[in-house]
Amino acid sequence: MDDSYLIHESKEYLEYCLEEIIKLCEEVGIKVNRNKTQIVKLTHQFTFLKTKYNITENGKIIKRVSRCAVTRMRRKMKKFVKFYDAGLMSLQDIEQSYQSYRGYLGKKDSYNTLKSIDKLYHDLFMPRKMKALIDRMEYGEDLAA
């Protein structure tokens, strides 16, 4: 993984560390993107790996999912509908991806986002699940499978 962070109380020391890291990276042929590299106070909100971090005055860390990650998942779920309708993806595969994303959200302070994603999932896939269940009943398939 190429994402990392350093924590230290001195901004000057962090600037020194950044320059040393850049030198080391250049020696092995890695280019550091200075536009994406920042030194920020921990009391300010910052984003790392699509997660927004806030640290309260009493030291509590609040993690929220970034807006772009939620938008990406909403678009992905809508694509899943097209894939399912075209026979390229099963409901089981869609459910697995959705549950994985729910687990990711569950580790963050994103209750309202989770409710919103749950509603979208329900609206998109419950009619399809019901149709698949009815089709299985009509063909006399084992519903426990």
Coordinates of C-alpha atoms in Angstrom, one line a residue:
M1 CA 0.0 0.0 0.0
D2 CA 1.3 3.4 -0.8
D3 CA -0.8 5.5 1.6
S4 CA 0.7 6.3 5.0
Y5 CA 0.8 8.9 7.7
L6 CA 3.1 10.2 10.4
I7 CA 2.0 11.7 13.7
H8 CA 4.3 14.0 15.7
E9 CA 3.9 17.1 17.8
S10 CA 6.4 19.2 15.8
K11 CA 5.4 20.5 12.4
E12 CA 9.1 21.2 11.6
Y13 CA 10.0 17.6 12.3
L14 CA 7.2 16.3 10.1
E15 CA 8.4 18.6 7.3
Y16 CA 11.9 17.2 7.7
C17 CA 10.5 13.6 7.6
L18 CA 8.6 14.4 4.5
E19 CA 11.7 15.6 2.7
E20 CA 13.6 12.5 3.8
I21 CA 10.8 10.2 2.6
I22 CA 10.7 12.0 -0.8
K23 CA 14.5 11.5 -1.1
L24 CA 14.1 7.8 -0.3
C25 CA 11.3 7.4 -2.7
E26 CA 13.2 9.1 -5.5
E27 CA 16.2 6.8 -4.9
V28 CA 14.0 3.8 -5.7
G29 CA 12.0 5.4 -8.5
I30 CA 8.8 6.3 -6.7
K31 CA 7.4 9.8 -7.4
V32 CA 5.6 11.4 -4.4
N33 CA 2.6 13.6 -5.5
R34 CA 3.1 16.8 -3.5
N35 CA -0.5 17.9 -4.3
K36 CA -1.8 14.9 -2.3
T37 CA 0.7 15.1 0.5
Q38 CA -0.2 17.3 3.4
I39 CA 0.8 18.2 6.9
V40 CA -2.3 18.9 9.0
K41 CA -3.2 19.4 12.6
L42 CA -5.0 16.5 14.1
T43 CA -7.6 18.9 15.4
H44 CA -8.6 19.7 11.8
Q45 CA -10.7 17.2 9.8
F46 CA -8.6 15.2 7.4
T47 CA -9.3 12.3 4.9
F48 CA -7.3 9.2 4.7
L49 CA -8.3 6.1 2.6
K50 CA -11.8 7.5 1.8
T51 CA -12.5 8.0 5.5
K52 CA -12.9 11.5 7.1
Y53 CA -11.4 11.8 10.6
N54 CA -12.3 14.3 13.3
I55 CA -10.7 14.4 16.7
T56 CA -12.9 16.0 19.4
E57 CA -11.5 18.1 22.2
N58 CA -11.7 15.2 24.6
G59 CA -9.7 13.0 22.2
K60 CA -12.5 10.9 20.7
I61 CA -11.9 9.9 17.1
I62 CA -14.9 10.2 14.8
K63 CA -14.6 8.3 11.5
R64 CA -17.1 9.0 8.7
V65 CA -17.2 7.6 5.2
S66 CA -16.4 10.2 2.5
R67 CA -19.1 11.4 0.2
C68 CA -17.4 10.1 -2.9
A69 CA -17.2 6.6 -1.5
V70 CA -21.0 6.6 -0.8
T71 CA -21.7 8.0 -4.3
R72 CA -19.5 5.3 -5.8
M73 CA -21.4 2.6 -4.0
R74 CA -24.8 4.0 -5.0
R75 CA -23.7 4.0 -8.6
K76 CA -22.3 0.5 -8.3
M77 CA -25.6 -0.8 -6.8
K78 CA -27.5 0.7 -9.8
K79 CA -25.1 -1.0 -12.2
F80 CA -25.7 -4.3 -10.3
V81 CA -29.3 -4.0 -11.3
K82 CA -28.3 -3.9 -14.9
F83 CA -25.9 -6.8 -14.5
Y84 CA -28.5 -8.9 -12.7
D85 CA -31.2 -8.1 -15.4
A86 CA -28.7 -9.1 -18.1
G87 CA -27.9 -12.4 -16.3
L88 CA -24.3 -11.3 -15.6
M89 CA -24.6 -11.3 -11.8
S90 CA -26.5 -13.3 -9.3
L91 CA -28.5 -12.0 -6.4
Q92 CA -26.1 -13.9 -4.2
D93 CA -23.1 -12.0 -5.6
I94 CA -25.0 -8.7 -5.2
E95 CA -25.9 -9.6 -1.6
Q96 CA -22.3 -10.4 -0.8
S97 CA -21.0 -7.1 -2.1
Y98 CA -23.7 -5.2 -0.3
Q99 CA -23.1 -6.9 3.0
S100 CA -19.4 -6.3 2.6
Y101 CA -20.1 -2.6 2.1
R102 CA -22.4 -2.6 5.1
G103 CA -19.6 -4.0 7.2
Y104 CA -17.3 -1.2 6.0
L105 CA -19.9 1.4 7.0
G106 CA -20.6 -0.3 10.3
K107 CA -17.1 0.6 11.4
K108 CA -17.7 4.3 10.9
D109 CA -20.0 6.9 12.5
S110 CA -22.4 6.7 9.5
Y111 CA -25.8 5.7 10.8
N112 CA -27.8 7.9 8.4
T113 CA -25.7 6.8 5.5
L114 CA -26.2 3.2 6.3
K115 CA -30.0 3.8 6.5
S116 CA -29.9 5.5 3.1
I117 CA -27.9 2.7 1.5
D118 CA -30.2 0.1 3.1
K119 CA -33.2 1.8 1.6
L120 CA -31.6 2.0 -1.9
Y121 CA -30.7 -1.7 -1.7
H122 CA -34.3 -2.6 -0.6
D123 CA -35.9 -0.5 -3.3
L124 CA -33.6 -1.9 -6.1
F125 CA -33.4 -5.6 -5.1
M126 CA -36.4 -6.7 -3.0
P127 CA -38.7 -6.8 -6.1
R128 CA -36.1 -8.9 -7.9
K129 CA -35.7 -11.2 -4.9
M130 CA -39.5 -11.7 -4.6
K131 CA -39.7 -12.5 -8.4
A132 CA -36.8 -15.0 -8.1
L133 CA -38.6 -16.6 -5.1
I134 CA -41.9 -16.8 -7.0
D135 CA -40.2 -18.3 -10.0
R136 CA -38.5 -20.9 -7.8
M137 CA -41.9 -21.8 -6.3
E138 CA -43.5 -22.1 -9.7
Y139 CA -40.8 -24.6 -10.8
G140 CA -41.1 -26.6 -7.6
E141 CA -37.5 -25.9 -6.6
D142 CA -36.3 -26.5 -3.0
L143 CA -36.7 -23.1 -1.3
A144 CA -34.1 -24.0 1.4
A145 CA -31.3 -24.0 -1.2

